[in-house]
Tab-separated table of C-alpha atoms and ligand atoms in Angstrom:
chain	number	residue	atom	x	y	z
A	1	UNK	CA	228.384	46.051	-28.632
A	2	UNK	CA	232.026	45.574	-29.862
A	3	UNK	CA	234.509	43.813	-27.125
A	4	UNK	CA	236.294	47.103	-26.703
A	5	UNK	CA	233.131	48.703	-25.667
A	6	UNK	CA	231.799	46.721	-23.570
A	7	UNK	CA	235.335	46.631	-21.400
A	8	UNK	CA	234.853	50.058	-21.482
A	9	UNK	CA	231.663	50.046	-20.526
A	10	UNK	CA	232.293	47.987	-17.717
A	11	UNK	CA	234.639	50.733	-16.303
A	12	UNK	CA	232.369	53.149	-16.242
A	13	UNK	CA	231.048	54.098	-12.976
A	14	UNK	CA	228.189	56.381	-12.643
A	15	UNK	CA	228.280	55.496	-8.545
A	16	UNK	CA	230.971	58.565	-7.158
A	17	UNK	CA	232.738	58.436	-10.840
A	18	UNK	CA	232.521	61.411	-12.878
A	19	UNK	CA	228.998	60.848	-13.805
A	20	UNK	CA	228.022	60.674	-10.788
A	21	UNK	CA	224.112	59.797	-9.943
A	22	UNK	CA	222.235	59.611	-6.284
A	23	UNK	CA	220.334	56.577	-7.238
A	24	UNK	CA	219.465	55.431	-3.948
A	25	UNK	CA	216.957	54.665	-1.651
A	26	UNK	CA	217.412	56.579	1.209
A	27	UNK	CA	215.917	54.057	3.917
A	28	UNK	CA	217.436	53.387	7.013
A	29	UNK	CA	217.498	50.175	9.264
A	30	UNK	CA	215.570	50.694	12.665
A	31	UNK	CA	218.200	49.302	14.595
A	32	UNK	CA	221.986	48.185	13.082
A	33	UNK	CA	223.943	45.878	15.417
A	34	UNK	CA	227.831	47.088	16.480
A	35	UNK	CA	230.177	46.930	13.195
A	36	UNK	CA	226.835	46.700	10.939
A	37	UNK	CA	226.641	49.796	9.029
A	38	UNK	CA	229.731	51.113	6.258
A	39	UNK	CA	231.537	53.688	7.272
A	40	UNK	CA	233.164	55.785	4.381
A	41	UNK	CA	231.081	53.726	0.779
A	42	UNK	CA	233.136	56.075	-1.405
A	43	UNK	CA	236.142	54.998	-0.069
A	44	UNK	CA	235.267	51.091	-0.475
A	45	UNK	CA	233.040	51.768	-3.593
A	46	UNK	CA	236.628	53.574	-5.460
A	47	UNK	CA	238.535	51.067	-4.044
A	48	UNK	CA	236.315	48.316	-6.232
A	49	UNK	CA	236.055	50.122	-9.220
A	50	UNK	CA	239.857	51.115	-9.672
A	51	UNK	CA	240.531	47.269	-8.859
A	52	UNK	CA	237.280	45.035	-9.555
A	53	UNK	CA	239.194	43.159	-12.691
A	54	UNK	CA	241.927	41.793	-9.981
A	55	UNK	CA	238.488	39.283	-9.817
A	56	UNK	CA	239.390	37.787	-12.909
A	57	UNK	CA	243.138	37.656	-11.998
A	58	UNK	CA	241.756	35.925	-8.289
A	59	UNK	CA	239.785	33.986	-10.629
A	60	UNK	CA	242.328	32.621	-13.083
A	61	UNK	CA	244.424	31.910	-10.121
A	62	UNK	CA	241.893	30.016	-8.775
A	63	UNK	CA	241.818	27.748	-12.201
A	64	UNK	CA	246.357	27.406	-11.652
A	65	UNK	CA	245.964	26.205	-8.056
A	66	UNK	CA	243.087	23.640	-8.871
A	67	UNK	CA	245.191	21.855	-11.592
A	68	UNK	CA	248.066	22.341	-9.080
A	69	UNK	CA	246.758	20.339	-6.303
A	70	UNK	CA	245.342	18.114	-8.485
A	71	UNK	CA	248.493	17.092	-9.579
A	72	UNK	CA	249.681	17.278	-6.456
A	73	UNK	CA	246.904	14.835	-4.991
A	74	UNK	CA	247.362	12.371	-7.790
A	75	UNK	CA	249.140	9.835	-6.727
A	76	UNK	CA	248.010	10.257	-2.950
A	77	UNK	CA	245.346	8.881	-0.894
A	78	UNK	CA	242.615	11.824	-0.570
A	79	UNK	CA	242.143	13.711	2.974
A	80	UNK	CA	239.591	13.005	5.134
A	81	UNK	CA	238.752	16.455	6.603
A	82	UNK	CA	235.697	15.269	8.561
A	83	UNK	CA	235.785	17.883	11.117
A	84	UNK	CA	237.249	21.165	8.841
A	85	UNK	CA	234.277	20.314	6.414
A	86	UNK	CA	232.009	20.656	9.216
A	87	UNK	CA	232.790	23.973	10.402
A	88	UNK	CA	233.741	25.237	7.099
A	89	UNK	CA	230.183	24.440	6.267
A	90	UNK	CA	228.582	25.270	9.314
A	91	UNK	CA	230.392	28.871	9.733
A	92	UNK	CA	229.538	29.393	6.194
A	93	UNK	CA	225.701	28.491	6.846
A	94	UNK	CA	225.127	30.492	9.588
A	95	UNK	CA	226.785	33.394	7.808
A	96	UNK	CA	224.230	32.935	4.910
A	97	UNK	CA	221.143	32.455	7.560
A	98	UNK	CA	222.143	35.087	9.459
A	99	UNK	CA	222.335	37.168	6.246
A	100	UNK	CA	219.367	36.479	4.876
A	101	UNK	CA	217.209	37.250	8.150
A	102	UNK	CA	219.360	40.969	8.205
A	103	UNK	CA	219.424	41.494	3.902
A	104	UNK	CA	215.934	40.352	3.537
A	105	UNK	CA	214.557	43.889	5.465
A	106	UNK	CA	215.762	45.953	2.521
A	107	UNK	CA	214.581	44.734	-0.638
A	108	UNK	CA	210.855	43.660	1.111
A	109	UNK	CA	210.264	46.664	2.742
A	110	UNK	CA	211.814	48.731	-0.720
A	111	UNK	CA	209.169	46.910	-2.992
A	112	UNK	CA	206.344	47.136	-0.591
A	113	UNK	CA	206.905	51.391	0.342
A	114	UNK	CA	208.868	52.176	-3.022
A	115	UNK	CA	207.597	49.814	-5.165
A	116	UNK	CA	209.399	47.796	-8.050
A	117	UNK	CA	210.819	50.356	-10.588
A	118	UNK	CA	212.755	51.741	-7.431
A	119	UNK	CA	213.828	48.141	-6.207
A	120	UNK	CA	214.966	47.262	-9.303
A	121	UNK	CA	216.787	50.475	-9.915
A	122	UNK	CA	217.624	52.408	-6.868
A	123	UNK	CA	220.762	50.700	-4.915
A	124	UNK	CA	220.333	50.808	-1.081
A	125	UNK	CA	221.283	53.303	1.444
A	126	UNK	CA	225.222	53.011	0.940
A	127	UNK	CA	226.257	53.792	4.819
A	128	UNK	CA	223.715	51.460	5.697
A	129	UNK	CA	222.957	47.580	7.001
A	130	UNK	CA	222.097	46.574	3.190
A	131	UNK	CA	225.327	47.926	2.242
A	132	UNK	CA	227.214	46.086	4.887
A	133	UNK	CA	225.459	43.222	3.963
A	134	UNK	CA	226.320	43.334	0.341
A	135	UNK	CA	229.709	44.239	1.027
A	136	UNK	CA	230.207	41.085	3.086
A	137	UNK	CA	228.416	39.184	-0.248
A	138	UNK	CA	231.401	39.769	-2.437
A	139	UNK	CA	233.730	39.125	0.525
A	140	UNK	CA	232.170	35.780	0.993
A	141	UNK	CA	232.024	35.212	-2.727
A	142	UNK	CA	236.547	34.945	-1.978
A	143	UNK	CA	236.092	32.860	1.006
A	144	UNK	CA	233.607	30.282	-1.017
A	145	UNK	CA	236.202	29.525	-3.413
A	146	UNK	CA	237.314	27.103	-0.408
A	147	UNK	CA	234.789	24.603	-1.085
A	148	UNK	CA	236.980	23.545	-4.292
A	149	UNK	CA	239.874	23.042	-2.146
A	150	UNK	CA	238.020	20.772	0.141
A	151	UNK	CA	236.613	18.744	-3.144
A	152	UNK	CA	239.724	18.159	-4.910
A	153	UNK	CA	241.623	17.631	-1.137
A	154	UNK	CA	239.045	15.186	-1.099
A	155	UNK	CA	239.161	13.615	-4.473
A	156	UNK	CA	235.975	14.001	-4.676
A	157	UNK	CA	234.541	14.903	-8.616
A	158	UNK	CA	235.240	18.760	-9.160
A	159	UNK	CA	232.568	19.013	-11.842
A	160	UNK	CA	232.318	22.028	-14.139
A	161	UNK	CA	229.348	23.691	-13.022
A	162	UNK	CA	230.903	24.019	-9.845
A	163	UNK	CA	234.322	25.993	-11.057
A	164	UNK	CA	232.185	27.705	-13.522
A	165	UNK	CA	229.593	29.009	-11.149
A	166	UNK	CA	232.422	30.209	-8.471
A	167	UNK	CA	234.698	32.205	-10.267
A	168	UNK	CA	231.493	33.870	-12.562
A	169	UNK	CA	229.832	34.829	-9.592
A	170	UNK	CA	232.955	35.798	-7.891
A	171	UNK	CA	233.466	38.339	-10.508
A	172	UNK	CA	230.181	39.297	-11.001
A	173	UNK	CA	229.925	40.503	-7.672
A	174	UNK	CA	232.484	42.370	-7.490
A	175	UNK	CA	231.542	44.382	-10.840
A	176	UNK	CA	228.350	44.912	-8.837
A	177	UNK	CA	230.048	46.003	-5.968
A	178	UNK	CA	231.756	48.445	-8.033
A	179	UNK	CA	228.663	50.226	-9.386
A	180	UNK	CA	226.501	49.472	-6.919
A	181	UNK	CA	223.633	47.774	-9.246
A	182	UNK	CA	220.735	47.757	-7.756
A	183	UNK	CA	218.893	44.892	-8.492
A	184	UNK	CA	221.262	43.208	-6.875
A	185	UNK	CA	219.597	43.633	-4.032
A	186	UNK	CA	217.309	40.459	-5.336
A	187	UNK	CA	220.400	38.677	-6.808
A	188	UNK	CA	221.888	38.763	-3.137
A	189	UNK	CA	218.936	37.875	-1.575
A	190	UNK	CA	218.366	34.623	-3.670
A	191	UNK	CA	221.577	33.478	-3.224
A	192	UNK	CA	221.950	33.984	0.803
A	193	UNK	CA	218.544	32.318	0.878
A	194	UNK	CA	219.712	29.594	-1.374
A	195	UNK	CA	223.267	29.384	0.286
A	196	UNK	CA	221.448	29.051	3.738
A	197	UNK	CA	219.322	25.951	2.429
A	198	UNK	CA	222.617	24.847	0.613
A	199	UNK	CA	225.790	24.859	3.358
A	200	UNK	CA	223.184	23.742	6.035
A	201	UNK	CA	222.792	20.347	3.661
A	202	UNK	CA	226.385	20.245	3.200
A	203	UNK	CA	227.000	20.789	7.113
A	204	UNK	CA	224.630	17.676	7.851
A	205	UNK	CA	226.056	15.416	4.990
A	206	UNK	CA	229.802	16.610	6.139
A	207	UNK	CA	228.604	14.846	9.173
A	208	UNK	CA	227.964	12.006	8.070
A	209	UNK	CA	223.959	11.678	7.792
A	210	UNK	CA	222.584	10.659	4.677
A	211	UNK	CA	219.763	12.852	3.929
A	212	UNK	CA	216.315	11.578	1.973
A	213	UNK	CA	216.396	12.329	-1.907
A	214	UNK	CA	213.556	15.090	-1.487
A	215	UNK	CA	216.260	17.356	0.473
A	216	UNK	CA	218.709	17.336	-2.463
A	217	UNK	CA	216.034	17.642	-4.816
A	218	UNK	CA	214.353	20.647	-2.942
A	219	UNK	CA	218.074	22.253	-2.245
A	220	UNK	CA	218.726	21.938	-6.276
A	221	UNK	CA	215.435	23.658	-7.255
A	222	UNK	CA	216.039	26.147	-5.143
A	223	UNK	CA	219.249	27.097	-6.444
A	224	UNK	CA	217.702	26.430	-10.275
A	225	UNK	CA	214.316	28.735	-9.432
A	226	UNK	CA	216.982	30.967	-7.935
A	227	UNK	CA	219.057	30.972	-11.766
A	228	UNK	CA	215.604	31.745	-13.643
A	229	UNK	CA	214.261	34.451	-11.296
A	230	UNK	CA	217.691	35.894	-11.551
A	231	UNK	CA	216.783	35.864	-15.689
A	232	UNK	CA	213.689	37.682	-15.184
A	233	UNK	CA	214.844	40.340	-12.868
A	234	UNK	CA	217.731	41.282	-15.468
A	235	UNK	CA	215.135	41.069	-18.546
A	236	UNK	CA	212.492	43.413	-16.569
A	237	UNK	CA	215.798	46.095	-16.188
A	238	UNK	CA	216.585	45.149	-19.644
A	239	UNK	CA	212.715	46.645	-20.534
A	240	UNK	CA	212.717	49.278	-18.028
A	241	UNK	CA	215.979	50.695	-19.622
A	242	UNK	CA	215.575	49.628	-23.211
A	243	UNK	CA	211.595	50.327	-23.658
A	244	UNK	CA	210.610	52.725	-21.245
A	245	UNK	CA	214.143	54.894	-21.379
A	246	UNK	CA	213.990	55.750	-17.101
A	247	UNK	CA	217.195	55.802	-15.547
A	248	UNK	CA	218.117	52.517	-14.234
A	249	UNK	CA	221.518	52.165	-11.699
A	250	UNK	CA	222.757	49.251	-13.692
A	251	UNK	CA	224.852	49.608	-17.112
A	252	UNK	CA	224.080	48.314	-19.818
A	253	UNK	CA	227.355	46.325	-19.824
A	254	UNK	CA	226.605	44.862	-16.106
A	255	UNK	CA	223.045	43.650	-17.452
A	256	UNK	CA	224.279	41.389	-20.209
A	257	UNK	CA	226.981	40.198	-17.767
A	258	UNK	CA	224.328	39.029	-15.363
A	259	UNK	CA	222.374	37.850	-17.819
A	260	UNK	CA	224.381	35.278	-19.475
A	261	UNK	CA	225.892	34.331	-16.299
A	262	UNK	CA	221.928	33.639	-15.387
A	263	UNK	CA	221.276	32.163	-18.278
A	264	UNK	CA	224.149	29.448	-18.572
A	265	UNK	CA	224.037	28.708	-14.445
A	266	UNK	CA	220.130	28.126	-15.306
A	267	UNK	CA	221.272	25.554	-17.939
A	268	UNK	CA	223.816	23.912	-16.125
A	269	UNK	CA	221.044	23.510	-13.080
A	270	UNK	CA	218.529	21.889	-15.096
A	271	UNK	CA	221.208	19.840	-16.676
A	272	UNK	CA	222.470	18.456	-12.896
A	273	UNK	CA	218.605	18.006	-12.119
A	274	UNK	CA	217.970	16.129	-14.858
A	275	UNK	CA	221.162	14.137	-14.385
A	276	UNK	CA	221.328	13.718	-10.675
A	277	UNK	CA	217.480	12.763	-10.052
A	278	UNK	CA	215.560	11.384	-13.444
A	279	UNK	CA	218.634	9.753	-14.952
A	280	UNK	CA	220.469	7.856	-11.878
A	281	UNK	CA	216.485	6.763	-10.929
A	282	UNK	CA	216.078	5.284	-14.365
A	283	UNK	CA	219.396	3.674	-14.073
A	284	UNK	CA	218.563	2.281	-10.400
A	285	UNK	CA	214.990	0.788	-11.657
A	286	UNK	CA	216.397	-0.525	-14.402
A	287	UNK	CA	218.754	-2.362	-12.762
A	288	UNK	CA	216.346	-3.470	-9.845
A	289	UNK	CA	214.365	-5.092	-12.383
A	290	UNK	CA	217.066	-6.616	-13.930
A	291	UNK	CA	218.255	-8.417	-10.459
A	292	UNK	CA	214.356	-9.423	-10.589
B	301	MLC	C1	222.084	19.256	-3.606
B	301	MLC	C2	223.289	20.065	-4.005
B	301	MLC	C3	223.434	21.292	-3.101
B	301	MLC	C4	224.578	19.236	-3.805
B	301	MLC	O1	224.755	18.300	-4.768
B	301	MLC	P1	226.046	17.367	-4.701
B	301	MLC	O2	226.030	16.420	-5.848
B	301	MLC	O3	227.260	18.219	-4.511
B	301	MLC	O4	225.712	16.592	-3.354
B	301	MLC	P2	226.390	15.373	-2.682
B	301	MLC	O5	225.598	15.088	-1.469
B	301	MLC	O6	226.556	14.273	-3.666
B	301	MLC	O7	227.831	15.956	-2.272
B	301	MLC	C5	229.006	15.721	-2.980
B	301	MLC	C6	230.180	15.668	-2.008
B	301	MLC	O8	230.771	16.990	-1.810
B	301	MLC	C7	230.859	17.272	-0.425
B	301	MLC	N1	230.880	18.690	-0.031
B	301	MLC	C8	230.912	19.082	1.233
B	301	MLC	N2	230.937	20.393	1.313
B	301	MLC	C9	230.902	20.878	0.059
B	301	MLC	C10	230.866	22.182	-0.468
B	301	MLC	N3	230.874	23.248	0.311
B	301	MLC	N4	230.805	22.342	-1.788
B	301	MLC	C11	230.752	21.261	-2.598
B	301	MLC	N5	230.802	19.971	-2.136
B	301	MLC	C12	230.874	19.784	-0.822
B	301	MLC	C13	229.654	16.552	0.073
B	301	MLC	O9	229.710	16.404	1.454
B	301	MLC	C14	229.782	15.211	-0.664
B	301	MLC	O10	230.820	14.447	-0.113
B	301	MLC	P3	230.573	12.931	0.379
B	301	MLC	O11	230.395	12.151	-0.899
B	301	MLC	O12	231.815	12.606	1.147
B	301	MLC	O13	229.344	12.971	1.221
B	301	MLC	C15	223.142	20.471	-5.485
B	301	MLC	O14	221.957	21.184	-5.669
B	301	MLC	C16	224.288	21.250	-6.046
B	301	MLC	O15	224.532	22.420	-5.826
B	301	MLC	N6	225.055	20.557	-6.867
B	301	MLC	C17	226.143	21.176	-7.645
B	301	MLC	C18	227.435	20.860	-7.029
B	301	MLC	C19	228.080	22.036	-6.327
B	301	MLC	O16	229.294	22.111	-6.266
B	301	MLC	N7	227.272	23.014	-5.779
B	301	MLC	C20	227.811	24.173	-5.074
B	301	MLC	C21	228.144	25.333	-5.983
B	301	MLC	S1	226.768	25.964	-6.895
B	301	MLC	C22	226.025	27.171	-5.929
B	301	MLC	O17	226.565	27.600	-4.962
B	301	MLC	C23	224.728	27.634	-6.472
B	301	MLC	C24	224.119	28.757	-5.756
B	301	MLC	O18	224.635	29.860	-5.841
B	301	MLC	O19	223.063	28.564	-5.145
C-alpha cells in the first residue's frame, strides 16, 4: 500500500460515510446511570472523522511544548507537586477503575452470546454505555498527555517510550473513534484494566510509599501482556479479513496502524522490563559483592 493510499484509506469511513454499513451489535446495557448513554453517535462519529488528523496536529504540539518547558525548566530547580500528582493520579485511577467495571459488560457478554467473529468485528451499540465509554477513552487519551507535564515539571527522566506511547495512542484512538473499529472494544478494555493497575501505583508512589519490586514488575507485565494481546487481536482481524474474506468493521488501513503501534509499544515494554528489573538487579549484586 503506497503512502497516498493508505492516507486515503484512512479517510474512508464506512461508519455513517457514504458506504455506510450497520456493523453493530445491537445489545443494550440493563441499566445506564444519568449522562451514560450517547445521545446523537452520528453527530460525534462525523465530527471525528471530518477532524480525527487535528490528533496529529494535538500531537506535534504536544512534542513543541515538551522541548518548551524543558527549556524553560533548565536552569530552575524542579517543582515539587506532591499534592497535584496525587489527585491527578488518583482522579485518573478511579476514572480507569470505574471504567473498566462499566466497559468490561460489553465485550464479555458480546463474546460469550455473539461469539468472537462478532466481537472482533461488530462495534457496540453506538447510543449505548459502551459507546459512552469509548467516547470518554479518546477523551482521556487528551487529558493523559498531562502526565508529561508533571515529569518534565518535575525533572524527572521523560524517556521515549513514554512520549512515543502517548501521542501514538492518542491518535490511534481517535482514528478508531472515527470508524468505530470494533475490536477496539478489547484494545479499550486492556488498557482501562491496565491504566487502573497503573495510576493506582502512581497514586501510592505520588504519595510517597515505596512499593515492593513485585508491584512494578506485575504493573509492567501487565501493560507488556496488554501490547502482545493487542498483536494477536489485530493479526486474528488481519485473518478474518485477509483469509476468510467476511466483512470486518475495521479498514484495512486502521489494522496496520494498530498493528505497528502494537508491535513497537510491545518492544519498547520488553525493552523497559529487561532494563528496569534484570539489568539494575545485576548491577545491584554486582556491586553488593563487590562491597563484600
Ligand atoms: C511500573 C511502571 C508503571 C512505572 O515505571 P516508572 O519507571 O515510571 O516508575 P517509577 O516508580 O520509577 O516512577 C518514575 C517517577 O514518575 C512519577 N510519576 C508520577 N505520576 C506519573 C505519571 N502519571 N506518569 C509517569 N510518571 C509519573 C513517579 O511517581 C516517579 O517519581 P518519583 O521518582 O518522585 O517517585 C512501568 O510499568 C511503566 O509504565 N514504565 C514506563 C514509564 C511510563 O511513563 N509509563 C506510563 C506511560 S505507558 C502506558 O500508559 C502504557 C499503557 O497503556 O498501559
Amino acid at each position: 500500500m503506497e503512502l497516498a493510499e493508505f492516507w486515503n484509506e484512512l479517510n474512508t469511513f464506512t461508519i455513517y460515510g457514504p458506504n455506510h454499513t450497520d456493523m453493530t451489535t445491537k445489545y443494550k446495557y440493563p441499566y445506564h446511570f444519568p449522562g451514560e448513554q450517547v445521545e446523537d453517535p452520528q453527530y460525534w462519529t462525523i465530527l471525528f472523522q471530518k477532524y480525527w488528523y487535528h490528533s496529529i496536529t494535538i500531537s506535534v504540539l504536544y512534542f513543541a511544548l515538551i522541548k518548551v518547558i524543558q527549556k524553560f525548566m533548565e536552569n530552575r530547580k524542579p517543582f515539587t507537586l506532591k499534592y497535584p500528582l496525587i489527585l491527578w493520579n488518583g482522579a485518573l485511577a478511579a476514572f480507569s477503575i470505574i471504567a473498566t467495571l462499566r466497559f468490561s459488560i460489553d465485550p464479555l457478554r458480546s463474546l460469550y452470546a455473539e461469539g468472537l467473529y462478532k466481537t472482533l468485528c461488530y462495534s457496540c451499540n453506538p447510543t449505548d454505555v459502551a459507546a459512552f465509554w469509548s467516547f470518554a477513552f479518546a477523551l482521556s487519551k487528551i487529558v493523559e498527555l498531562g502526565d508529561t507535564m508533571f515529569i518534565i515539571l518535575r525533572k524527572k527522566p521523560l524517556i521515549f517510550l513514554h512520549y512515543y506511547h502517548h501521542a501514538a495512542v492518542l491518535i490511534y484512538t481517535v482514528h478508531s473513534g472515527a470508524e468505530h473499529t470494533a475490536a477496539g472494544r478489547f484494545y479499550i478494555l486492556m488498557n482501562y484494566f491496565a491504566h487502573s493497575l497503573m495510576y493506582t501505583y502512581y497514586t501510592v508512589s505520588a504519595m510517597g510509599y515505596r512499593m515492593p519490586k513485585w508491584v512494578s514488575m506485575t504493573v509492567t507485565t501487565v501493560q507488556t501482556t496488554q501490547m502482545l494481546a493487542g498483536v494477536g487481536i489485530t493479526w486474528m482481524v488481519y485473518k478474518v479479513k485477509a483469509d476468510y474474506k467476511l466483512p470486518c468493521q475495521q479498514s484495512m488501513a486502521n489494522l496496520y496502524l494498530a498493528f505497528v503501534i502494537y508491535v513497537t509499544f510491545a518492544i519498547l515494554f520488553i525493552q523497559f522490563f529487561v532494563k528496569a528489573y534484570i539489568v539494575k538487579s545485576a548491577k545491584k549484586s554486582a556491586k553488593s559483592v563487590k562491597k563484600d
